[in-house]
Coordinates of C-alpha atoms in Angstrom, one line a residue:
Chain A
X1 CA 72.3 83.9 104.5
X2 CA 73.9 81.0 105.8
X3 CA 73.6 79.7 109.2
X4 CA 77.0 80.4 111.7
X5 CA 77.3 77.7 113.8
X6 CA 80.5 77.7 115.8
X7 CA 83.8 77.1 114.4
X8 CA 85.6 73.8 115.2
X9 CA 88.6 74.0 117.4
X10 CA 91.3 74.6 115.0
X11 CA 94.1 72.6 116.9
X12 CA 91.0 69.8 118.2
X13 CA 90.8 69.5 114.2
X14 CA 94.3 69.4 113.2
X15 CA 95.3 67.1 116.6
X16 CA 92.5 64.4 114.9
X17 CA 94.2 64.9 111.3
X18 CA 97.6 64.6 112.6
X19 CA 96.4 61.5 114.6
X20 CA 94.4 60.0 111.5
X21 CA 97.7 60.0 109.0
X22 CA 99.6 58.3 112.1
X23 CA 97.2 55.7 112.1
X24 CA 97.1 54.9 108.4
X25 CA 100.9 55.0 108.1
X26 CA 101.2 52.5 111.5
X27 CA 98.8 50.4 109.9
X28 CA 100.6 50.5 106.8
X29 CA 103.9 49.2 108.3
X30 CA 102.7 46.8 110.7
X31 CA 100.9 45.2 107.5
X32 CA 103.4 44.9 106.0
X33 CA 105.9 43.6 108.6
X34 CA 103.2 40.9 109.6
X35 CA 103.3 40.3 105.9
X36 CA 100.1 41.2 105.1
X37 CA 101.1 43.8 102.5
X38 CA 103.6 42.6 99.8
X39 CA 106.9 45.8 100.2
X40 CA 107.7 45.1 96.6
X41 CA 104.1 46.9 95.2
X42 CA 103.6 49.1 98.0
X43 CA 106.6 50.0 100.0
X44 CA 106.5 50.7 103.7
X45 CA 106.6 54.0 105.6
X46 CA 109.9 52.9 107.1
X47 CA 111.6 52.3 103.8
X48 CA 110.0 55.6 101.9
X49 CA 111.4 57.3 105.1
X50 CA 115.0 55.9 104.4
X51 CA 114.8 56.5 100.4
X52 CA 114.2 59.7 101.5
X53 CA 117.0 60.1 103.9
X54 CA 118.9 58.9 101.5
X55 CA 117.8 61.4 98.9
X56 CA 119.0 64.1 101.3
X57 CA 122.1 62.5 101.8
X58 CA 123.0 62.7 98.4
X59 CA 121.9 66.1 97.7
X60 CA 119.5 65.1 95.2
X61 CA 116.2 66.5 96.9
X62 CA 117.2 70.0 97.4
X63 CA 118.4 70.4 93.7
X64 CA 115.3 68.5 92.3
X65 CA 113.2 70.9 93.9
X66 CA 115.0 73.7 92.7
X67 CA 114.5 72.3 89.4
X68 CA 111.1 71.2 89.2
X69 CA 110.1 75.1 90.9
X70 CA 112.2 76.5 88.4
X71 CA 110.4 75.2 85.4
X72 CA 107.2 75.8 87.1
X73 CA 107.6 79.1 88.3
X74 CA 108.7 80.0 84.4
X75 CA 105.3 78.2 83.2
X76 CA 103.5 80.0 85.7
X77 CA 104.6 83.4 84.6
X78 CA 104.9 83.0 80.8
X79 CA 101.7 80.8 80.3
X80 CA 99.8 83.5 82.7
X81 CA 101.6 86.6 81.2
X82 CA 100.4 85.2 77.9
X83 CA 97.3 84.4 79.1
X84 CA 96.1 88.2 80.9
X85 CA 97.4 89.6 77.7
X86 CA 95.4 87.3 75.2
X87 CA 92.0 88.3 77.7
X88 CA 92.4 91.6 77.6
X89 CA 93.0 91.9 73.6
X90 CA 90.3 89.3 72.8
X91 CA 88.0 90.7 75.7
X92 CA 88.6 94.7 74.3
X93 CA 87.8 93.9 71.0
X94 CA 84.5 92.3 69.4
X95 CA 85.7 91.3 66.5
X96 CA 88.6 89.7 68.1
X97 CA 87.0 87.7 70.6
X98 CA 84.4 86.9 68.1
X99 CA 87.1 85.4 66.1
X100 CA 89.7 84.0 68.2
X101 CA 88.0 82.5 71.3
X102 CA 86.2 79.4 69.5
X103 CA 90.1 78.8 68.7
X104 CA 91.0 78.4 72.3
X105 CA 88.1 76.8 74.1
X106 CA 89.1 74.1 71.0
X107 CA 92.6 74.1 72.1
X108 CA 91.1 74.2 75.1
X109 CA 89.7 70.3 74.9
X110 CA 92.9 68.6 73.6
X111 CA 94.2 66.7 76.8
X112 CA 98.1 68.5 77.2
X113 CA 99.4 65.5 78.5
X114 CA 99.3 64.2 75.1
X115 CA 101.2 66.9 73.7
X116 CA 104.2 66.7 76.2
X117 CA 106.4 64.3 73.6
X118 CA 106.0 66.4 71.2
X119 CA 107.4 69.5 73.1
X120 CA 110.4 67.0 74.3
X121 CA 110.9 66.2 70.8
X122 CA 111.0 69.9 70.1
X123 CA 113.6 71.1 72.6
X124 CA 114.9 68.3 74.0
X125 CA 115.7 67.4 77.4
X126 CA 116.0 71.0 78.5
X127 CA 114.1 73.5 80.6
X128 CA 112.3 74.8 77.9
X129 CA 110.6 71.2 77.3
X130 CA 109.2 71.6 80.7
X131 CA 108.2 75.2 81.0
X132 CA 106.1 74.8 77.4
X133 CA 104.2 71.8 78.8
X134 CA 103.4 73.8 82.0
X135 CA 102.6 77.0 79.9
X136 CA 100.0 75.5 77.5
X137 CA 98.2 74.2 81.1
X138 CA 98.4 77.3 82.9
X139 CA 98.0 79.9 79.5
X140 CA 94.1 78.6 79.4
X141 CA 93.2 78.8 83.2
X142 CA 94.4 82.4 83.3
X143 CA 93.2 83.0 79.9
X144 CA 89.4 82.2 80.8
X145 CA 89.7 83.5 84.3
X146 CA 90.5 86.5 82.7
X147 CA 88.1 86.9 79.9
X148 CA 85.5 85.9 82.4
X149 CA 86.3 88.7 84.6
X150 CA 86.2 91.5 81.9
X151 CA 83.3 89.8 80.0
X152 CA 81.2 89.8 84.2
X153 CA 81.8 93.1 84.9
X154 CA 79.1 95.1 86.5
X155 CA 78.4 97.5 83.0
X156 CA 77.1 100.0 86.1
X157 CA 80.3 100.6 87.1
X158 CA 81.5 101.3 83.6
X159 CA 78.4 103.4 83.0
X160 CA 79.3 105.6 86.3
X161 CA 83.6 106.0 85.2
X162 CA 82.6 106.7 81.9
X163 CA 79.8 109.8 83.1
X164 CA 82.5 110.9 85.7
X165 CA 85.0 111.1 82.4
X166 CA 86.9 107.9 81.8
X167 CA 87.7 107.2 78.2
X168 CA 88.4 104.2 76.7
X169 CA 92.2 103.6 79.0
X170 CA 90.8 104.7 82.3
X171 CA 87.9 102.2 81.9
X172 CA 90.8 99.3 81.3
X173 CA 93.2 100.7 84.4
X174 CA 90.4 101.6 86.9
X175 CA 87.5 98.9 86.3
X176 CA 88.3 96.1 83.8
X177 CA 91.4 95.2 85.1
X178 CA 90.6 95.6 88.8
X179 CA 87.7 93.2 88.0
X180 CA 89.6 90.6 85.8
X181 CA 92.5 90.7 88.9
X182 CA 89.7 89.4 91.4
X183 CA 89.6 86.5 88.4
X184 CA 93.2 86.0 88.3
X185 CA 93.6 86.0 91.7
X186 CA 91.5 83.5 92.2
X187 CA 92.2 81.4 90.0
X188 CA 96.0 81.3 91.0
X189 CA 95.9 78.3 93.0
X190 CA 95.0 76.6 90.3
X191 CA 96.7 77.9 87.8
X192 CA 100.2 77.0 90.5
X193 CA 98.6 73.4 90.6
X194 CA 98.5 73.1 86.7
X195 CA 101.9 74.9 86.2
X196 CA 103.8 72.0 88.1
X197 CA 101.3 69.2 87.0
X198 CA 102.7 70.1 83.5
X199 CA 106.4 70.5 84.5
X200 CA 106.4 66.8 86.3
X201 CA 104.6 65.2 83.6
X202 CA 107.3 66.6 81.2
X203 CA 110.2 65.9 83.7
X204 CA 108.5 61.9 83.8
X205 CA 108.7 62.1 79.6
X206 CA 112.6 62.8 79.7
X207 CA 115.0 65.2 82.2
X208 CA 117.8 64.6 84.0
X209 CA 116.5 66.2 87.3
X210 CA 113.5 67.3 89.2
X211 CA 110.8 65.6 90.9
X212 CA 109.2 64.0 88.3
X213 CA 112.3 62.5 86.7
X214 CA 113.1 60.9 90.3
X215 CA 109.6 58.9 90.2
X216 CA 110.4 57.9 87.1
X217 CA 113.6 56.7 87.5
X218 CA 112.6 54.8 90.5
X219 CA 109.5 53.2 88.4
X220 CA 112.1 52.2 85.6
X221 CA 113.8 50.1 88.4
X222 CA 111.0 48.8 90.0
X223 CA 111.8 50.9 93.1
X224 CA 108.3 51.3 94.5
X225 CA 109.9 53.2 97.7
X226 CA 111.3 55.9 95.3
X227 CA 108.0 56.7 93.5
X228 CA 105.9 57.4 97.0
X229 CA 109.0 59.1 98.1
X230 CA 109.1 61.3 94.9
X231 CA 105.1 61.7 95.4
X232 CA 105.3 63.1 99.7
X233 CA 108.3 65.2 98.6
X234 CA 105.5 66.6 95.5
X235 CA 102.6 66.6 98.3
X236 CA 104.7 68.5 100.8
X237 CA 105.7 70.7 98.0
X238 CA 102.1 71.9 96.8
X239 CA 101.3 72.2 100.4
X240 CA 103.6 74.5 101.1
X241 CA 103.0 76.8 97.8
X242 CA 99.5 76.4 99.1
X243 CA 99.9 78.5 102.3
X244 CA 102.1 80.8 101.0
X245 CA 99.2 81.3 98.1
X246 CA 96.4 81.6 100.5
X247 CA 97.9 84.5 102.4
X248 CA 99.2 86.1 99.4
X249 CA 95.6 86.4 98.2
X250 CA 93.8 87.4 101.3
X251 CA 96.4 90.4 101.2
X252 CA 95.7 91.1 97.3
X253 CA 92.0 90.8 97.9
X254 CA 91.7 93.2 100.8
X255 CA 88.6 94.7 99.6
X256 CA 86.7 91.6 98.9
X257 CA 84.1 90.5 102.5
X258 CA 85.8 87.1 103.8
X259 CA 84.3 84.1 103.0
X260 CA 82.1 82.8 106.1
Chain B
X1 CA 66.1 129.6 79.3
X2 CA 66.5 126.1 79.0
X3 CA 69.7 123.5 79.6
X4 CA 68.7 120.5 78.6
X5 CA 66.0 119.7 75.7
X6 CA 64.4 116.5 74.4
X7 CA 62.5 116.9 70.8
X8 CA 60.8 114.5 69.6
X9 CA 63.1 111.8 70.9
X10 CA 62.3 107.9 70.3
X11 CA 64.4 105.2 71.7
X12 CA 64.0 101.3 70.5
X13 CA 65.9 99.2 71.6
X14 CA 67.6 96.0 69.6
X15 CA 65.3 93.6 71.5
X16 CA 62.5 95.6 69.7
X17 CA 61.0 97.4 72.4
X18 CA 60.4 100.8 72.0
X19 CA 60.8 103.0 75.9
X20 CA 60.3 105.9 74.6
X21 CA 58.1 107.6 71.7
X22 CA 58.6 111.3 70.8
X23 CA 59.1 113.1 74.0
X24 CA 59.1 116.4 74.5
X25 CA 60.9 118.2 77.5
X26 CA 62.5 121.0 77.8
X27 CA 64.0 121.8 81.4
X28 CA 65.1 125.1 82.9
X29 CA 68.6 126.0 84.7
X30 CA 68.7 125.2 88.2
X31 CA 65.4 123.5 88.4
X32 CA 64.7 120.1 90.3
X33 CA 62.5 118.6 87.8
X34 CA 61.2 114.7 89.5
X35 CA 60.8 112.4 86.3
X36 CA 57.6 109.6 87.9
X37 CA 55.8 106.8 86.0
X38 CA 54.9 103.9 86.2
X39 CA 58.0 100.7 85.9
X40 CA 59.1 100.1 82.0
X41 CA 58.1 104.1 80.5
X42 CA 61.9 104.8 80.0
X43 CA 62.7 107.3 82.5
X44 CA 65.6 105.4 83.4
X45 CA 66.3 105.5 79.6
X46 CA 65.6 109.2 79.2
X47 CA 68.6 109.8 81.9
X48 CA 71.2 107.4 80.1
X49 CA 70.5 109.4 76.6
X50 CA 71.0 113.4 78.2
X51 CA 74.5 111.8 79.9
X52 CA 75.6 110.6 76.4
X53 CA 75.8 106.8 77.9
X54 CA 73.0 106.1 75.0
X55 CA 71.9 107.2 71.7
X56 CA 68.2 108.1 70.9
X57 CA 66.8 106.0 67.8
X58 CA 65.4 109.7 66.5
X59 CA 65.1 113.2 67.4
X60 CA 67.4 115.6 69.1
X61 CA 68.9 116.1 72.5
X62 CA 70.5 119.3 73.3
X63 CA 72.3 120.8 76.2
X64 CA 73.4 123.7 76.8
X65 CA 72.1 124.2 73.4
X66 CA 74.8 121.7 72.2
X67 CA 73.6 118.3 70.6
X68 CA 74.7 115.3 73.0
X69 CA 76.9 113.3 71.2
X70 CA 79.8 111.0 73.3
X71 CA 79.5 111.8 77.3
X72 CA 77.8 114.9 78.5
X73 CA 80.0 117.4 79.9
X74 CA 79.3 118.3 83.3
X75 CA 77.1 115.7 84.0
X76 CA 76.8 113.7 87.3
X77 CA 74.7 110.3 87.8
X78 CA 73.6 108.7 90.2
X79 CA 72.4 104.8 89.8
X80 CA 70.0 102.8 91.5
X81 CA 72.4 100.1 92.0
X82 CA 75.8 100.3 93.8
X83 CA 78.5 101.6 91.2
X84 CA 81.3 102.7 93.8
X85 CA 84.5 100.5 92.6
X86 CA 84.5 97.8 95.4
X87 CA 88.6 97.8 95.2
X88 CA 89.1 101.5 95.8
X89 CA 88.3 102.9 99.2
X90 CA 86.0 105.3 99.8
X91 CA 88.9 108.1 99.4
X92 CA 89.8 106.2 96.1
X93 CA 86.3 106.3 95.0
X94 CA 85.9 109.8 95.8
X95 CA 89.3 110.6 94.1
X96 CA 88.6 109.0 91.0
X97 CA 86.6 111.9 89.0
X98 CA 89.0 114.4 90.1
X99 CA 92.1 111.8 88.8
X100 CA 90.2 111.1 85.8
X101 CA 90.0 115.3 84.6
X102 CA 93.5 115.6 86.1
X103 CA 93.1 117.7 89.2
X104 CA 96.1 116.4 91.5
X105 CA 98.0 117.3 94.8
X106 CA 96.5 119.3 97.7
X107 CA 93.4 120.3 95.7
X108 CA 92.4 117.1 94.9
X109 CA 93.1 116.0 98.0
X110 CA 91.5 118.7 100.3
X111 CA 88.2 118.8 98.0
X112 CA 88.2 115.2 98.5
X113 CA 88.2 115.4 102.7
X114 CA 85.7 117.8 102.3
X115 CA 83.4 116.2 100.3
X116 CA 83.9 113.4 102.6
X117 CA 83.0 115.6 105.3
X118 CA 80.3 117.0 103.9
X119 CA 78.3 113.5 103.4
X120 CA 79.5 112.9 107.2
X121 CA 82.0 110.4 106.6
X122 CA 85.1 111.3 108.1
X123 CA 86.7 108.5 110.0
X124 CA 85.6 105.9 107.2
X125 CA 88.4 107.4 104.4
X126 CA 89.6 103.7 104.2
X127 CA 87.0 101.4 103.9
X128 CA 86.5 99.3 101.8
X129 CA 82.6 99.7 100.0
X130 CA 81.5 96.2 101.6
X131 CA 81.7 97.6 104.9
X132 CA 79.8 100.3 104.8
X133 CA 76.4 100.0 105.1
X134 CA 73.4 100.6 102.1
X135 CA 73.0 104.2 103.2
X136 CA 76.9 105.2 103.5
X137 CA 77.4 104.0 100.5
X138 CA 75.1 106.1 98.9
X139 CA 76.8 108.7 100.4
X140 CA 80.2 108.1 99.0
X141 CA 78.5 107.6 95.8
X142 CA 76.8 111.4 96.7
X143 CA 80.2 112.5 97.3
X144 CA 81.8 111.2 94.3
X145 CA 79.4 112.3 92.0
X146 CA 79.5 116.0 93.2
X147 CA 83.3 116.5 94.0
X148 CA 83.7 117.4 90.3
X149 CA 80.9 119.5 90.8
X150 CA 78.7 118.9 87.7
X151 CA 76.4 121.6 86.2
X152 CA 73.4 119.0 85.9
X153 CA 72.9 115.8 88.0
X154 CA 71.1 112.9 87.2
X155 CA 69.6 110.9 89.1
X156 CA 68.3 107.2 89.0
X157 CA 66.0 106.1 91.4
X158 CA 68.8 106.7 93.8
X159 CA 67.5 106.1 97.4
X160 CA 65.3 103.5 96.2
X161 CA 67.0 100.7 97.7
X162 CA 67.1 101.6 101.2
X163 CA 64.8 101.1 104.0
X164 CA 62.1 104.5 104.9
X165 CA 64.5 105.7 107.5
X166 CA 67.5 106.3 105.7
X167 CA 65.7 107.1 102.5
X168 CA 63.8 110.1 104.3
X169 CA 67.4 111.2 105.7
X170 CA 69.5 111.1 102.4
X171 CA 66.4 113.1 100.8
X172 CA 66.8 115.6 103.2
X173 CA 70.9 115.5 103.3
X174 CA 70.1 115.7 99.2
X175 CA 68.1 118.9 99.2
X176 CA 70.6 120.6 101.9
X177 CA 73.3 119.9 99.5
X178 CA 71.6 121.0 96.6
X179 CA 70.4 124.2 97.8
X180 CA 72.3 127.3 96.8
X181 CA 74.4 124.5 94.4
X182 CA 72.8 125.9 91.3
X183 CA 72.4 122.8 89.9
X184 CA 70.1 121.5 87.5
X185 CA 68.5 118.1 89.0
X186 CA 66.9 115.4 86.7
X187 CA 65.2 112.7 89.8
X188 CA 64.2 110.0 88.2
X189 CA 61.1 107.9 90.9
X190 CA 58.6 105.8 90.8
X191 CA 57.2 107.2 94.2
X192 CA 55.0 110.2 93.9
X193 CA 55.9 111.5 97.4
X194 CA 59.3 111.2 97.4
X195 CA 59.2 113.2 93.7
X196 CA 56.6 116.1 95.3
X197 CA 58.6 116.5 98.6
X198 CA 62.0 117.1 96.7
X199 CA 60.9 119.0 93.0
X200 CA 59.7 122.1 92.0
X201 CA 58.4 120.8 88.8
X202 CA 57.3 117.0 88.4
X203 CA 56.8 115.3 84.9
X204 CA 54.4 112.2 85.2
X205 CA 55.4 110.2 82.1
X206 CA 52.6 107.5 80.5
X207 CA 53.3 103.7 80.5
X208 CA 55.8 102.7 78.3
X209 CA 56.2 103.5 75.6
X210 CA 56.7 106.6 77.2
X211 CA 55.5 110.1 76.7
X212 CA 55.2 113.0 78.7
X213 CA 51.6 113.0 80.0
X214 CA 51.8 115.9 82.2
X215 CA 54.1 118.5 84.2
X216 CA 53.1 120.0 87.6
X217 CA 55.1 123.3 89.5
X218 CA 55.5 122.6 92.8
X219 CA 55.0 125.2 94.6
X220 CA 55.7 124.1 97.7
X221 CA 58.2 127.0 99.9
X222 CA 61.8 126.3 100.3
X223 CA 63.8 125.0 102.5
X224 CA 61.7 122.4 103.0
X225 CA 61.5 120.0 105.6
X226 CA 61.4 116.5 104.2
X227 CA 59.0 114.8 107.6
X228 CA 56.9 118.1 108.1
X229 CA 56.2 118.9 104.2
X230 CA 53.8 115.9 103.4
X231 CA 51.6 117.3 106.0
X232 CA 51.2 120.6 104.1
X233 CA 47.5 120.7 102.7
X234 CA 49.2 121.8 99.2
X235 CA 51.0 118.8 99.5
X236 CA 47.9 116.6 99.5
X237 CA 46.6 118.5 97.2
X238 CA 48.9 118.3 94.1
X239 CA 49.8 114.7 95.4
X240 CA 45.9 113.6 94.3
X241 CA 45.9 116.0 91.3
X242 CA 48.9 113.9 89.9
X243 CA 48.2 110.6 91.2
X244 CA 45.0 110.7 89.2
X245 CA 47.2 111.0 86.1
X246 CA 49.2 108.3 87.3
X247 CA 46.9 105.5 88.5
X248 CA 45.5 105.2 85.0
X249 CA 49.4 104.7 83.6
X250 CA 50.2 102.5 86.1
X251 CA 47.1 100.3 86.0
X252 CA 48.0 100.2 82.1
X253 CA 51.3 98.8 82.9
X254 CA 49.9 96.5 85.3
X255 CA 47.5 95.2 83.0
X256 CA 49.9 95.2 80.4
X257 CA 52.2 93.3 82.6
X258 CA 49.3 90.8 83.3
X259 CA 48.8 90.5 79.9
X260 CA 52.4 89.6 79.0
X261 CA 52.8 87.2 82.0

């Protein structure tokens, strides 16, 4: 058992955190207004903050967004659909799994990022460029989660459906799945994170909107301001999907004891 | 009369090791027959092939004078270690035999709130397992195993796991629910009180592989009072009658053990 000791004071903690990014950004601008920090490699808060504004002024932020969750939230649900389904056959069936998971954990190792051109060579500038890119990141997170959770399962509790009359189905709907759920669950967060790594990268490759096309179009004209801009509106982005993920799985996960 | 027979059985397992060699048993309706030996002599193995969960290597398993081949009909075990689902509440848990044979609707549900009942649970319908504690969770398991109401249950070293107190309580909650049940009851322990206190009949079983070394009637009267009966002088009696059988097996195993280590 781990030792309780008492829980910091939430807002003590996040009045120091809020304190410690104000610090680092007014150190950042008074650098470089005292000229201590060249603006042209590293920008200033001031001038990320009025890219930004500017950003919003022109409508671009709001539709980038929409584009770059678009692709993701397509990734996310193809490349995991795929993914669960993939598990569950290869997991169900020995001579499947014997067969066909050497396959992926060798897919598996090839970095993605490599394979991103290809896709945009493939379909072009379009969603679809994006949402493959994202789907071969996020099919092999949920793929493994999966398998893992089917492979783990506690055979007692499959010994104790199966007396009590499950066949073959009931064991799938009322144990393996439950179990592999836990898995996928869990491994959501990630899965998210990987889902929009692989649309930005492909958006940075060739788009004509979404986050990672605005970074890249800055870069292209040496607009440092642009890229950090593009990379606080990605931050604030994954922050937020964070949050809503973390309550979403304490409601899924009901059963589970909370983490101390 | 018999309901379940072993003839000749032998079980090896793929690793090689052999748990059990050509046992004999043959066990009568309604009997509670206590299954003791020492750790590693397959009675834990002997359970898993009458429910159909395992195959022997050779011989024949019968019951009800059919040969066991799939799952068991009728059959209820109870494991040593905690096999409620941990996403179903204890409702859910206690649901799910009935779901699984397709009883449904206000039957399911009132035989469900009664079995609850009956292990003392009411108020605790929708917990989750992890927050019950070891001993209510034996009870769900109690209740989930006989809301189907299965002919023969099986039992695995159930209480094993809990500290004296509760163990001597679910004993005695066990023998109030099985009497008048008409069930057959296969207890499968390594603790030679806790197998004379509940049986009428105990099988001591040699170190593994095992065989059947010797069976005992108890005799002991019923109802029986799980606290007061180990004071009966009977009870002392068989219990050094059959540990002498036993302490030989179990220094085997120990030595064996030794050996091995």
């Amino acid at each position: 058992m781990r030792e309780r000791t008492q829980p910091a004071n939430r807002w003590l903690v996040l009045a120091m955190q809020v304190a410690l990014i104000a610090a680092a950004l007014l150190a950042w601008e008074f650098g470089v207004r005292a000229g201590k920090i060249d603006p042209f490699f590293f920008s200033a808060p001031s001038q990320i903050g009025v890219t930004i504004g500017g950003w919003w002024q022109h409508g671009y932020i709001l539709r980038d967004v929409y584009v770059t969750m678009e692709e993701t939230l397509f990734g996310l649900l193809l490349g995991g659909g795929i993914g669960i389904v993939l598990a569950v056959l290869l997991a169900s069936n020995r001579w499947l799994g014997a067969i066909f998971v050497p396959f992926l954990v060798l897919f598996n190792s090839i970095p993605r990022v490599t394979l991103v051109p290809l896709f945009i060579l493939w379909f072009g500038f379009t969603l679809w460029s994006k949402v493959v890119s994202a789907v071969v990141l996020v099919l092999f997170v949920v793929f493994f989660a999966t398998y893992d959770g089917i492979k783990d399962v506690d055979p007692t509790l499959v010994a104790n459906v199966r007396v009590m009359g499950a066949k073959r189905l009931d064991v799938m709907r009322h144990v393996l799945i439950p179990s592999a759920l836990t898995w996928i669950f869990s491994s959501l967060r990630s899965a998210v994170g990987f889902s929009l790594i692989g649309a930005v990268v492909a958006e940075y490759f060739g788009a004509q909107a979404g986050v990672g096309y605005r970074i890249q179009y800055s870069e292209a004209q040496l607009n440092t301001s642009g890229v950090f801009g593009g990379l606080f509106i990605l931050m604030v982005l994954v922050f937020i999907i964070n949050l809503f993920l973390q309550r979403l799985q304490r409601r899924l996960l009901v059963w589970k004891p909370v983490d101390p | 009369m018999t309901i379940i027979s072993l003839a000749g059985v032998t079980k090896t397992f793929d690793s090689g090791y052999t748990a059990l060699r050509d046992v004999n048993l043959d066990v009568a309706p309604e009997r509670f027959v206590a299954l003791v030996g020492p750790s590693g002599c397959g009675k834990s193995t002997t359970l898993s092939l009458i429910s159909g969960l395992d195959r022997p290597t050779s011989g024949a398993i019968t019951v009800r004078g059919k040969p066991v081949g799939g799952i068991t009909d009728g059959v209820g075990f109870l494991f040593q270690r905690d096999a409620l689902l941990p996403w179903k509440t204890v409702r859910d848990n206690v649901l799910l035999p009935l779901q699984l044979r397709g009883v449904g609707g206000e039957e399911a549900r009132s035989r469900v709130a009664e079995w609850i009942g009956r292990v003392g649970l009411r108020g605790f319908e929708q917990s989750f397992p992890y927050q019950l504690s070891g001993g209510m969770r034996k009870r769900v398991a109690l209740a989930q195993t006989l809301v189907y109401n299965p002919e023969i249950l099986l039992m695995d070293e159930p209480f094993a796991a809990l500290d004296v107190q509760t163990r001597n309580l679910m004993e005695a909650e066990l023998l109030t629910l099985w009497q008048g049940s008409r069930k057959t009851v296969i207890f499968v322990t390594h603790d030679l009180e806790e197998a004379i206190a509940l049986a009428d009949e105990v099988v001591v079983m040699t170190a593994g592989p095992g065989r059947v070394k010797a069976r005992y009637d108890v005799t002991l009267p019923r109802p029986r009072d799980i606290e007061q009966v180990r004071f009966d002088p009977r009870f002392t009696e068989l219990y050094s009658q059959m540990w002498n059988d036993l302490r030989d097996e179990v220094l085997e195993s120990y030595a064996r053990a030794n050996a091995a280590g």
